[in-house]
PDB file of C-alpha atoms in Angstrom:
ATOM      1  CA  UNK T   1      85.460 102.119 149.895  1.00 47.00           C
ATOM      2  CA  UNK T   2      82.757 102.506 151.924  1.00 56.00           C
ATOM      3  CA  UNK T   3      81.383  98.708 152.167  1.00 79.00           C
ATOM      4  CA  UNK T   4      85.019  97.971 153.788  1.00 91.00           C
ATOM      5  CA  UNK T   5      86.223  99.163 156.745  1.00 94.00           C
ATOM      6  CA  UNK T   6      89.689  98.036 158.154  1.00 94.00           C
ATOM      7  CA  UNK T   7      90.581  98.407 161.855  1.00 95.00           C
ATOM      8  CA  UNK T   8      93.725  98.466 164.696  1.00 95.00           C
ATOM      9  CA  UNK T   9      94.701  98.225 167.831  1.00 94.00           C
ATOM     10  CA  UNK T  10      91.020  96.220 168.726  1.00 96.00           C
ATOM     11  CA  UNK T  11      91.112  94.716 172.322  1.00 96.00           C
ATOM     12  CA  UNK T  12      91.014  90.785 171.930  1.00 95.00           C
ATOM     13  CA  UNK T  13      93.171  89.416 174.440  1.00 95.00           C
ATOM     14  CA  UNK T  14      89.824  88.021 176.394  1.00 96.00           C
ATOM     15  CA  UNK T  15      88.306  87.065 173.374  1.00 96.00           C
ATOM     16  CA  UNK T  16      92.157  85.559 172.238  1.00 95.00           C
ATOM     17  CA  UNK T  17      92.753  83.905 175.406  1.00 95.00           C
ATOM     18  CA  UNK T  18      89.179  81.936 175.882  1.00 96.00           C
ATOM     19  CA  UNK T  19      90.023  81.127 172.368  1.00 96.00           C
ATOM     20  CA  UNK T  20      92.937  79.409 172.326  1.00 94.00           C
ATOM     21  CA  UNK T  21      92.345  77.632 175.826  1.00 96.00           C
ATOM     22  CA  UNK T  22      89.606  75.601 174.262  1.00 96.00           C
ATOM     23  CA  UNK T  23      90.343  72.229 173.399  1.00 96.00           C
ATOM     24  CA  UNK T  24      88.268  71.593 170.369  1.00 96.00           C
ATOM     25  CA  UNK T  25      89.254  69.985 167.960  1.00 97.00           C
ATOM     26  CA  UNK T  26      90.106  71.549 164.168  1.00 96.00           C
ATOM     27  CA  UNK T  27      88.697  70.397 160.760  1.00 96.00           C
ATOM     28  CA  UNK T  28      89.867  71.166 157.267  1.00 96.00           C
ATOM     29  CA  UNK T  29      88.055  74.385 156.620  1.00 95.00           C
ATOM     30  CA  UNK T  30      85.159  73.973 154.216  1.00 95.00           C
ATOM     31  CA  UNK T  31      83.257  75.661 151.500  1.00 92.00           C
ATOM     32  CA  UNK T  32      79.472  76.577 150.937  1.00 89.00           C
ATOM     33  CA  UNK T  33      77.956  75.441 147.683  1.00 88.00           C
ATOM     34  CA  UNK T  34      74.945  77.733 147.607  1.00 82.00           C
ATOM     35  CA  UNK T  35      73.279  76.181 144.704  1.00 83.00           C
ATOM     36  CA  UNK T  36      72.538  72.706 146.662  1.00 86.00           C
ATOM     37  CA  UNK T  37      73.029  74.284 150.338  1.00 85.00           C
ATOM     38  CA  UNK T  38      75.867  72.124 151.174  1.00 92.00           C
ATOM     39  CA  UNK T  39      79.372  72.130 152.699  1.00 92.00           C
ATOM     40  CA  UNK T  40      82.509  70.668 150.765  1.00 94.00           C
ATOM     41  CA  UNK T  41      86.051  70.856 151.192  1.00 95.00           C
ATOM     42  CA  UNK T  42      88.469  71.274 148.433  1.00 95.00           C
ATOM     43  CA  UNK T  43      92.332  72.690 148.841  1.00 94.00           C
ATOM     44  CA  UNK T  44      92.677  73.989 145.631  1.00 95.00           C
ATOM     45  CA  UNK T  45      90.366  76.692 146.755  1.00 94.00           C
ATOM     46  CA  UNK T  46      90.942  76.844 150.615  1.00 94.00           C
ATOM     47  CA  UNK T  47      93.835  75.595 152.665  1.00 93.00           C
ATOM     48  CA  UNK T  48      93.221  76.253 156.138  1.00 93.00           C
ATOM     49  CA  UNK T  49      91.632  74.794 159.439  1.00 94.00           C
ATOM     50  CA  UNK T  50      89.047  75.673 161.556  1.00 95.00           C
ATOM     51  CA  UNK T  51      86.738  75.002 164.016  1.00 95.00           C
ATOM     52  CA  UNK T  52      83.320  76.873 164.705  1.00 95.00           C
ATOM     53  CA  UNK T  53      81.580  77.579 168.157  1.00 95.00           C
ATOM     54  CA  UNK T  54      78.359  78.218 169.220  1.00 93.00           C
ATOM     55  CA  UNK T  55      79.136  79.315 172.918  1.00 93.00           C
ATOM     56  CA  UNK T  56      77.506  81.474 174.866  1.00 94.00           C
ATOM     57  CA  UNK T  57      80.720  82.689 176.705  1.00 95.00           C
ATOM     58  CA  UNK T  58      82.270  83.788 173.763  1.00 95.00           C
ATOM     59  CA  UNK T  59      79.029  85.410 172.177  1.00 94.00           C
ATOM     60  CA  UNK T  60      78.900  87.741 175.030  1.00 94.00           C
ATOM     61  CA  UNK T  61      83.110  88.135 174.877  1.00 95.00           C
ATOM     62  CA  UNK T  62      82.769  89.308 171.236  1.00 95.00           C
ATOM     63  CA  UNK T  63      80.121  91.745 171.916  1.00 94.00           C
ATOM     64  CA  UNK T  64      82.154  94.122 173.649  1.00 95.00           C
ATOM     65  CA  UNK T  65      84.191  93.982 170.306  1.00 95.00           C
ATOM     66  CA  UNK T  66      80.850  94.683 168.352  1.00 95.00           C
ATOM     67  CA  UNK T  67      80.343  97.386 170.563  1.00 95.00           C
ATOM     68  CA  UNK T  68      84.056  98.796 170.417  1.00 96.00           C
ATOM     69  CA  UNK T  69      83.548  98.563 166.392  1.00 95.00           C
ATOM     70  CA  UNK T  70      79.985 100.367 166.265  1.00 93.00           C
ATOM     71  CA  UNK T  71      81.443 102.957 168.472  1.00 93.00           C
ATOM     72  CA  UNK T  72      84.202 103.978 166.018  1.00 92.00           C
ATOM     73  CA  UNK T  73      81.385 104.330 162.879  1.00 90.00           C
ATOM     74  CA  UNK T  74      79.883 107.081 162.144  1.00 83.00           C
ATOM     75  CA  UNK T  75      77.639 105.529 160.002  1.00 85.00           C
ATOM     76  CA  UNK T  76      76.446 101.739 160.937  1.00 88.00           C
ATOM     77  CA  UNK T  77      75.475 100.401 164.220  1.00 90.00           C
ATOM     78  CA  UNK T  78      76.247  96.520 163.787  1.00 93.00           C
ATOM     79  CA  UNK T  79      75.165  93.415 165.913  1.00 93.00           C
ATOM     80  CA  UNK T  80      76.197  89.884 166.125  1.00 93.00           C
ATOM     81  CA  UNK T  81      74.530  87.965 164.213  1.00 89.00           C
ATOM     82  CA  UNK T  82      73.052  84.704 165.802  1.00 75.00           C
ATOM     83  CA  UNK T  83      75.259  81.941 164.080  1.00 79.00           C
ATOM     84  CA  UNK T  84      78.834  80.391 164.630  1.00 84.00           C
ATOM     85  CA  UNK T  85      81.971  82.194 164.927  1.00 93.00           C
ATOM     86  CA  UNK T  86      84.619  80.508 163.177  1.00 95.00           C
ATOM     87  CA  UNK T  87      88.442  80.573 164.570  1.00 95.00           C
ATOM     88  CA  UNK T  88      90.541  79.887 161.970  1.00 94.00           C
ATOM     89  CA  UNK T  89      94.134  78.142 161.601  1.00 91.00           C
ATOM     90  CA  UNK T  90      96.610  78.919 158.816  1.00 88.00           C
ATOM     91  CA  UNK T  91      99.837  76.628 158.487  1.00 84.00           C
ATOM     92  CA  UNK T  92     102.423  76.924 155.636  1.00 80.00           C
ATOM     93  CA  UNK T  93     101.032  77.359 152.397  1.00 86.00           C
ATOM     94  CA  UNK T  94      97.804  78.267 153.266  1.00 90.00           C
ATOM     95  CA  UNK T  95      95.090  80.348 151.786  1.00 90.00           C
ATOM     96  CA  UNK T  96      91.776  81.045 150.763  1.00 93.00           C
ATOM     97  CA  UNK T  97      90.657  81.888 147.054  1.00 93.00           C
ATOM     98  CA  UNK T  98      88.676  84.854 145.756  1.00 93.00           C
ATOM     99  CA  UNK T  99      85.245  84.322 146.575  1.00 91.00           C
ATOM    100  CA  UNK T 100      81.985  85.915 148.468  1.00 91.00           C
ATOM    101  CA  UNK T 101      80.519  84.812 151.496  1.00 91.00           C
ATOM    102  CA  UNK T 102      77.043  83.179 152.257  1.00 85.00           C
ATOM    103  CA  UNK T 103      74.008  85.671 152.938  1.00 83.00           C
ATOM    104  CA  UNK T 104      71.204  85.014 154.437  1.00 74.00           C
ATOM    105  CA  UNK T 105      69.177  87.409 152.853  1.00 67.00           C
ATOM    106  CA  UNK T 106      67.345  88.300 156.020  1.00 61.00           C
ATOM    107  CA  UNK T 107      65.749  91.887 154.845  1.00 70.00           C
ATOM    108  CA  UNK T 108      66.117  93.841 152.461  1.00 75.00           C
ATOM    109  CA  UNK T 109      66.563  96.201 155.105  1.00 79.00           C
ATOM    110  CA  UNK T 110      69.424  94.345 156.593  1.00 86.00           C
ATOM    111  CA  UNK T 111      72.750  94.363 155.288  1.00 89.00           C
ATOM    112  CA  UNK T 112      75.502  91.062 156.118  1.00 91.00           C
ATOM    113  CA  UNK T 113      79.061  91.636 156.567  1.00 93.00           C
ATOM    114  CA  UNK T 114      81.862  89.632 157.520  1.00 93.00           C
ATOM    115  CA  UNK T 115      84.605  91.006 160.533  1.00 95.00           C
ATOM    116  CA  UNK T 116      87.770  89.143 160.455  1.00 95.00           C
ATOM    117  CA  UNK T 117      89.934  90.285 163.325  1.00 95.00           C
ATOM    118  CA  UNK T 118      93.655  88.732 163.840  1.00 93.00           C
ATOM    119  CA  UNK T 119      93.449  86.894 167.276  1.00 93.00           C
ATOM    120  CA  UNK T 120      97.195  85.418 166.598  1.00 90.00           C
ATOM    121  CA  UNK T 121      99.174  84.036 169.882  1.00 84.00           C
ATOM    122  CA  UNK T 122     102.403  86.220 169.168  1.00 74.00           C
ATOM    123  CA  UNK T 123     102.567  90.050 168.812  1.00 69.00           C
ATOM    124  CA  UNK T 124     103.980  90.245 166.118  1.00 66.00           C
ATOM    125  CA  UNK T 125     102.944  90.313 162.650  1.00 70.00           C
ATOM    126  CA  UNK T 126     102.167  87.171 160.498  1.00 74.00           C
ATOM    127  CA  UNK T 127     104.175  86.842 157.351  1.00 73.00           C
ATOM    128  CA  UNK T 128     101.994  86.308 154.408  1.00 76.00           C
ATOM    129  CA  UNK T 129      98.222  85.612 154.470  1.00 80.00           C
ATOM    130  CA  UNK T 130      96.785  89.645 154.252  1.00 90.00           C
ATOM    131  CA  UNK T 131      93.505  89.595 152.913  1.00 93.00           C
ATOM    132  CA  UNK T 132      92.879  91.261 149.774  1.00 94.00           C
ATOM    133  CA  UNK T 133      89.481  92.665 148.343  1.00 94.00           C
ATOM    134  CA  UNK T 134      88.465  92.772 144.760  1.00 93.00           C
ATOM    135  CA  UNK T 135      87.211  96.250 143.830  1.00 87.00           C
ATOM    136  CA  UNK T 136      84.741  96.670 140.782  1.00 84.00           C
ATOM    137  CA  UNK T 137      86.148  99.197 138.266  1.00 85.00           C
ATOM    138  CA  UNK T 138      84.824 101.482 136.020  1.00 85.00           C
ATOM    139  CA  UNK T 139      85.211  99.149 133.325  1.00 87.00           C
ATOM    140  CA  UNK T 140      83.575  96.344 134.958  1.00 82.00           C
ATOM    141  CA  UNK T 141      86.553  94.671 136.025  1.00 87.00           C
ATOM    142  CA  UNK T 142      87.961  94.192 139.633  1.00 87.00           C
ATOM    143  CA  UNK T 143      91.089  95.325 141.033  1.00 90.00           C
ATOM    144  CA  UNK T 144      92.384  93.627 143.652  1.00 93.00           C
ATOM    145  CA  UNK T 145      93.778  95.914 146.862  1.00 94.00           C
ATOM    146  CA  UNK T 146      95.841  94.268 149.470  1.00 94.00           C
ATOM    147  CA  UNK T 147      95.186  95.216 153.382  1.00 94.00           C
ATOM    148  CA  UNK T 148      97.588  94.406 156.123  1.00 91.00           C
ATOM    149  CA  UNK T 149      95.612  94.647 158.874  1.00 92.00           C
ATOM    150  CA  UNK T 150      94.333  91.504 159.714  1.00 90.00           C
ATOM    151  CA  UNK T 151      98.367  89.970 160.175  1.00 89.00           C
ATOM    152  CA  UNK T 152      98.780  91.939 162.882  1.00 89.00           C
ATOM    153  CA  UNK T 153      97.043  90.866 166.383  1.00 91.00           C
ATOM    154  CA  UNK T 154      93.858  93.185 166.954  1.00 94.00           C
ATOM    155  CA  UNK T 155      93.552  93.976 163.475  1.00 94.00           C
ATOM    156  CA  UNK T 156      90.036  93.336 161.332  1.00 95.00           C
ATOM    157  CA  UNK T 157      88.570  93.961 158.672  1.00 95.00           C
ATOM    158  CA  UNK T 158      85.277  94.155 158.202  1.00 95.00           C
ATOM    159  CA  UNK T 159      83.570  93.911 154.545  1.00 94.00           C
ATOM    160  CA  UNK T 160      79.682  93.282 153.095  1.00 91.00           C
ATOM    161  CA  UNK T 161      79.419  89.510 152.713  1.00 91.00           C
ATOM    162  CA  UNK T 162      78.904  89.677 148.686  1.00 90.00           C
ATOM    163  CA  UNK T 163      82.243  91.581 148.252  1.00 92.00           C
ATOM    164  CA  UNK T 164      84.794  89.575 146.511  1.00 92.00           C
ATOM    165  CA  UNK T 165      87.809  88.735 148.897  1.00 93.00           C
ATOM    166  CA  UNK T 166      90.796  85.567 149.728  1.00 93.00           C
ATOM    167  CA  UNK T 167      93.439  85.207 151.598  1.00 92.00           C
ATOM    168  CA  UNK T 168      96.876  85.388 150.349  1.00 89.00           C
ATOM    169  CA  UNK T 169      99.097  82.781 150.416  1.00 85.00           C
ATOM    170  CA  UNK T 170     101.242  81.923 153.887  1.00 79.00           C
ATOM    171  CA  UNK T 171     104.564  81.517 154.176  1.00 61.00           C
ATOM    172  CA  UNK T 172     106.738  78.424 153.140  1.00 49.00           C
ATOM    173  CA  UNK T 173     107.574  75.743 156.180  1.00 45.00           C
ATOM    174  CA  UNK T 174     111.149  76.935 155.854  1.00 44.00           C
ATOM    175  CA  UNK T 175     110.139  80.438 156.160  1.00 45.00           C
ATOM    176  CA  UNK T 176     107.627  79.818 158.716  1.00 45.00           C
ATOM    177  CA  UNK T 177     110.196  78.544 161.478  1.00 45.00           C
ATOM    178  CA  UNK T 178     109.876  80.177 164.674  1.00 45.00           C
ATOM    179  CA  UNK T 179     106.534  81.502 164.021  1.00 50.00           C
ATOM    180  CA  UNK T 180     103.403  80.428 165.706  1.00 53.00           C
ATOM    181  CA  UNK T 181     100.442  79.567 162.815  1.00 62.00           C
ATOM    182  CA  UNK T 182      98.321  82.848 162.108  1.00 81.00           C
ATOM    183  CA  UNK T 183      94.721  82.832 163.954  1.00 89.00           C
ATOM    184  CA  UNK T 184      92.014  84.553 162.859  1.00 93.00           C
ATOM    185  CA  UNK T 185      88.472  84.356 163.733  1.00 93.00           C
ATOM    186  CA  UNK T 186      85.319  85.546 161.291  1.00 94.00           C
ATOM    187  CA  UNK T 187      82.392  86.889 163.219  1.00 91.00           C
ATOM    188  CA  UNK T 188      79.291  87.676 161.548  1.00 91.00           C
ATOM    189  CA  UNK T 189      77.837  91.442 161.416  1.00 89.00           C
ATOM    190  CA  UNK T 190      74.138  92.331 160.622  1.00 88.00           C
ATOM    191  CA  UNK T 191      73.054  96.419 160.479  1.00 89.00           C
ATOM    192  CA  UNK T 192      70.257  98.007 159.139  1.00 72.00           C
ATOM    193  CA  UNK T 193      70.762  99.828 155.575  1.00 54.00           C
ATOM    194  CA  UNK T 194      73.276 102.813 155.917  1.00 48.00           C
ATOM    195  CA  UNK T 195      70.788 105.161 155.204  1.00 43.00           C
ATOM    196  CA  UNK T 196      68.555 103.902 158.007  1.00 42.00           C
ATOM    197  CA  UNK T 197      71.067 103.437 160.833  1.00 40.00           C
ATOM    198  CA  UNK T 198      72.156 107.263 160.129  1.00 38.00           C
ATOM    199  CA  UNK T 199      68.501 108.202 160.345  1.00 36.00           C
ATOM    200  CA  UNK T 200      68.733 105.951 163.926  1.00 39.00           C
ATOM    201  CA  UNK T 201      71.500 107.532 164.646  1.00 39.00           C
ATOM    202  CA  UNK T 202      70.854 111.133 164.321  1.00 35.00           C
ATOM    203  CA  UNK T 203      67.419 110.475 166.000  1.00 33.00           C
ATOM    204  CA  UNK T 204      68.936 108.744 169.139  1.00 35.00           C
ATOM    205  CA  UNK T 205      71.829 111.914 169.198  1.00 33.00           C
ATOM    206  CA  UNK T 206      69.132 114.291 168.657  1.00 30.00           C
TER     207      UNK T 206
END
Protein backbone atom coordinates (compact mmCIF):
# COMPACT_ATOMS: atom_id res chain seq x y z
CA UNK A 1 0.00 0.00 0.00
CA UNK A 2 1.32 2.98 -0.99
CA UNK A 3 1.05 5.14 2.42
CA UNK A 4 3.48 2.27 3.91
CA UNK A 5 6.69 1.62 2.97
CA UNK A 6 8.86 -1.07 4.80
CA UNK A 7 12.68 -1.06 4.59
CA UNK A 8 16.21 -3.34 5.17
CA UNK A 9 19.48 -3.43 5.58
CA UNK A 10 19.35 0.70 6.73
CA UNK A 11 22.79 1.83 8.18
CA UNK A 12 22.22 2.66 12.00
CA UNK A 13 25.12 1.54 13.77
CA UNK A 14 26.13 5.49 14.39
CA UNK A 15 22.79 6.37 15.03
CA UNK A 16 22.58 2.77 17.34
CA UNK A 17 25.72 3.35 19.05
CA UNK A 18 25.22 7.26 20.19
CA UNK A 19 21.99 5.76 21.21
CA UNK A 20 22.59 3.36 23.52
CA UNK A 21 25.76 5.17 25.08
CA UNK A 22 23.49 7.80 26.49
CA UNK A 23 22.69 7.60 29.95
CA UNK A 24 19.22 8.94 30.16
CA UNK A 25 17.06 7.75 31.97
CA UNK A 26 13.66 5.66 30.68
CA UNK A 27 9.97 6.39 31.54
CA UNK A 28 6.91 4.25 31.08
CA UNK A 29 5.97 5.12 27.56
CA UNK A 30 2.91 7.34 27.36
CA UNK A 31 -0.11 8.10 25.33
CA UNK A 32 -1.55 11.34 23.63
CA UNK A 33 -5.13 12.20 24.45
CA UNK A 34 -5.84 14.54 21.56
CA UNK A 35 -9.13 15.72 22.75
CA UNK A 36 -7.57 17.65 25.96
CA UNK A 37 -3.82 17.76 24.48
CA UNK A 38 -2.40 15.75 27.19
CA UNK A 39 -0.06 12.82 27.93
CA UNK A 40 -1.22 9.68 30.06
CA UNK A 41 0.07 6.40 30.63
CA UNK A 42 -1.99 3.34 30.78
CA UNK A 43 -0.58 -0.51 30.23
CA UNK A 44 -3.55 -1.91 29.07
CA UNK A 45 -2.91 -0.02 25.92
CA UNK A 46 0.97 0.37 25.85
CA UNK A 47 3.62 -1.59 27.67
CA UNK A 48 6.85 -0.28 26.85
CA UNK A 49 9.60 2.35 27.90
CA UNK A 50 11.05 5.14 26.45
CA UNK A 51 12.83 8.08 26.58
CA UNK A 52 12.74 11.08 24.00
CA UNK A 53 15.68 13.44 22.90
CA UNK A 54 15.94 16.61 21.56
CA UNK A 55 19.76 16.56 20.62
CA UNK A 56 21.34 18.13 18.13
CA UNK A 57 23.96 15.30 17.62
CA UNK A 58 21.54 12.87 16.92
CA UNK A 59 19.28 15.19 14.65
CA UNK A 60 22.11 15.53 12.31
CA UNK A 61 23.01 11.43 12.84
CA UNK A 62 19.45 10.59 11.67
CA UNK A 63 19.56 12.75 8.71
CA UNK A 64 21.84 10.75 6.80
CA UNK A 65 19.10 8.02 7.42
CA UNK A 66 16.42 10.54 6.04
CA UNK A 67 18.55 11.00 3.26
CA UNK A 68 19.38 7.16 2.69
CA UNK A 69 15.35 6.68 2.86
CA UNK A 70 14.43 9.63 0.33
CA UNK A 71 17.03 8.26 -1.91
CA UNK A 72 15.38 4.82 -2.28
CA UNK A 73 11.66 6.62 -3.20
CA UNK A 74 10.70 7.27 -6.20
CA UNK A 75 8.00 9.19 -5.14
CA UNK A 76 8.46 11.35 -1.71
CA UNK A 77 11.34 13.38 -0.66
CA UNK A 78 10.94 13.36 3.31
CA UNK A 79 12.60 15.57 6.08
CA UNK A 80 12.91 15.40 9.75
CA UNK A 81 10.57 16.91 11.28
CA UNK A 82 11.60 19.39 14.13
CA UNK A 83 10.36 17.46 17.32
CA UNK A 84 11.71 14.55 19.60
CA UNK A 85 12.85 11.28 18.52
CA UNK A 86 11.73 8.70 20.76
CA UNK A 87 14.03 5.42 21.50
CA UNK A 88 12.00 2.94 22.66
CA UNK A 89 12.45 -0.18 25.14
CA UNK A 90 10.40 -3.38 24.95
CA UNK A 91 10.78 -6.02 27.89
CA UNK A 92 8.66 -9.24 28.19
CA UNK A 93 5.20 -8.83 27.51
CA UNK A 94 5.29 -5.76 25.91
CA UNK A 95 3.28 -4.00 23.31
CA UNK A 96 1.50 -1.28 21.93
CA UNK A 97 -2.33 -1.32 20.91
CA UNK A 98 -3.95 -0.41 17.60
CA UNK A 99 -4.03 3.15 17.37
CA UNK A 100 -2.93 6.37 15.08
CA UNK A 101 -0.40 8.74 15.81
CA UNK A 102 -0.59 12.56 16.64
CA UNK A 103 -0.58 15.07 13.54
CA UNK A 104 0.16 18.23 13.56
CA UNK A 105 -1.77 19.25 10.80
CA UNK A 106 0.88 21.58 9.50
CA UNK A 107 -0.50 22.03 5.67
CA UNK A 108 -2.63 20.67 3.87
CA UNK A 109 0.14 20.41 1.63
CA UNK A 110 2.20 18.47 4.04
CA UNK A 111 1.76 15.00 4.76
CA UNK A 112 3.10 13.31 8.57
CA UNK A 113 4.44 9.94 8.77
CA UNK A 114 5.96 7.95 11.32
CA UNK A 115 9.62 5.82 10.54
CA UNK A 116 10.24 3.21 13.04
CA UNK A 117 13.60 1.64 12.36
CA UNK A 118 14.95 -1.42 14.67
CA UNK A 119 18.15 0.02 16.38
CA UNK A 120 18.35 -3.37 18.64
CA UNK A 121 21.96 -4.13 20.38
CA UNK A 122 22.16 -7.82 18.95
CA UNK A 123 22.02 -8.88 15.25
CA UNK A 124 19.76 -10.93 15.40
CA UNK A 125 16.15 -10.83 15.15
CA UNK A 126 13.75 -9.96 18.08
CA UNK A 127 11.18 -12.58 18.87
CA UNK A 128 7.77 -11.14 18.96
CA UNK A 129 6.87 -7.41 18.82
CA UNK A 130 6.48 -6.96 14.57
CA UNK A 131 4.37 -4.19 13.93
CA UNK A 132 1.25 -4.73 12.21
CA UNK A 133 -0.92 -2.18 10.12
CA UNK A 134 -4.63 -2.14 9.84
CA UNK A 135 -5.69 -1.92 6.18
CA UNK A 136 -9.23 -0.44 5.27
CA UNK A 137 -11.21 -2.93 3.14
CA UNK A 138 -13.62 -2.73 0.65
CA UNK A 139 -16.23 -3.27 3.05
CA UNK A 140 -15.17 -0.72 5.41
CA UNK A 141 -13.48 -2.91 7.67
CA UNK A 142 -9.66 -3.24 8.40
CA UNK A 143 -7.48 -6.09 7.96
CA UNK A 144 -4.70 -6.30 9.86
CA UNK A 145 -1.15 -7.30 7.89
CA UNK A 146 1.81 -8.25 9.91
CA UNK A 147 5.48 -6.85 8.80
CA UNK A 148 8.69 -8.27 10.08
CA UNK A 149 10.88 -5.76 9.38
CA UNK A 150 11.24 -3.68 12.16
CA UNK A 151 12.62 -7.05 14.53
CA UNK A 152 15.42 -7.18 12.66
CA UNK A 153 18.34 -4.44 13.29
CA UNK A 154 18.21 -1.78 10.33
CA UNK A 155 14.79 -2.53 9.53
CA UNK A 156 11.83 0.40 9.42
CA UNK A 157 8.92 0.99 8.53
CA UNK A 158 7.66 3.94 7.63
CA UNK A 159 3.69 4.69 7.55
CA UNK A 160 1.30 8.13 7.34
CA UNK A 161 0.70 9.09 10.97
CA UNK A 162 -3.32 8.53 10.74
CA UNK A 163 -2.83 4.87 9.61
CA UNK A 164 -3.97 2.45 12.14
CA UNK A 165 -0.96 0.37 13.59
CA UNK A 166 0.45 -1.57 17.31
CA UNK A 167 2.89 -3.52 18.22
CA UNK A 168 2.54 -7.12 18.80
CA UNK A 169 3.04 -8.65 21.82
CA UNK A 170 6.89 -9.63 23.08
CA UNK A 171 7.97 -12.61 24.19
CA UNK A 172 7.37 -14.26 27.69
CA UNK A 173 10.41 -13.72 30.45
CA UNK A 174 11.03 -17.43 30.07
CA UNK A 175 11.22 -17.15 26.43
CA UNK A 176 13.05 -14.00 26.46
CA UNK A 177 16.30 -15.47 28.22
CA UNK A 178 19.39 -14.72 26.52
CA UNK A 179 17.99 -12.01 24.51
CA UNK A 180 18.81 -8.40 24.86
CA UNK A 181 15.24 -6.14 25.10
CA UNK A 182 14.17 -5.01 21.45
CA UNK A 183 15.07 -1.14 20.66
CA UNK A 184 13.42 0.77 18.41
CA UNK A 185 13.38 4.38 17.83
CA UNK A 186 10.29 6.50 16.01
CA UNK A 187 11.50 9.46 14.04
CA UNK A 188 9.15 11.80 12.63
CA UNK A 189 8.82 12.35 8.64
CA UNK A 190 7.18 15.45 6.98
CA UNK A 191 6.95 15.57 2.75
CA UNK A 192 5.03 17.54 0.62
CA UNK A 193 1.78 15.79 -1.01
CA UNK A 194 2.86 12.87 -3.38
CA UNK A 195 1.66 14.54 -6.21
CA UNK A 196 3.77 17.62 -5.49
CA UNK A 197 7.10 16.05 -4.53
CA UNK A 198 6.85 14.03 -8.02
CA UNK A 199 6.20 17.34 -9.73
CA UNK A 200 9.63 18.49 -7.53
CA UNK A 201 11.07 15.72 -8.48
CA UNK A 202 10.75 15.49 -12.13
CA UNK A 203 11.50 19.29 -12.25
CA UNK A 204 14.84 19.01 -10.27
CA UNK A 205 15.75 15.62 -12.74
CA UNK A 206 14.66 17.53 -15.64
Amino acid sequence: MQSVRRLAHLHVGPIRDYVHASDKSYDPSSLYATAVSTNFTDASLRKSESRTFVDPQLFELCESLVREVSASDGAYEYTLAPDNLTHIRYSAGGFFSRHTDHCRSISNLIEEFTFIVNINLEGTACKGGSTVIHVATASGDTSPITYDCTTSLGGGLLFRKDVEHGAQQQLTATQAAHRSPPHALSLPFLSQRASLSRRARSTCSA
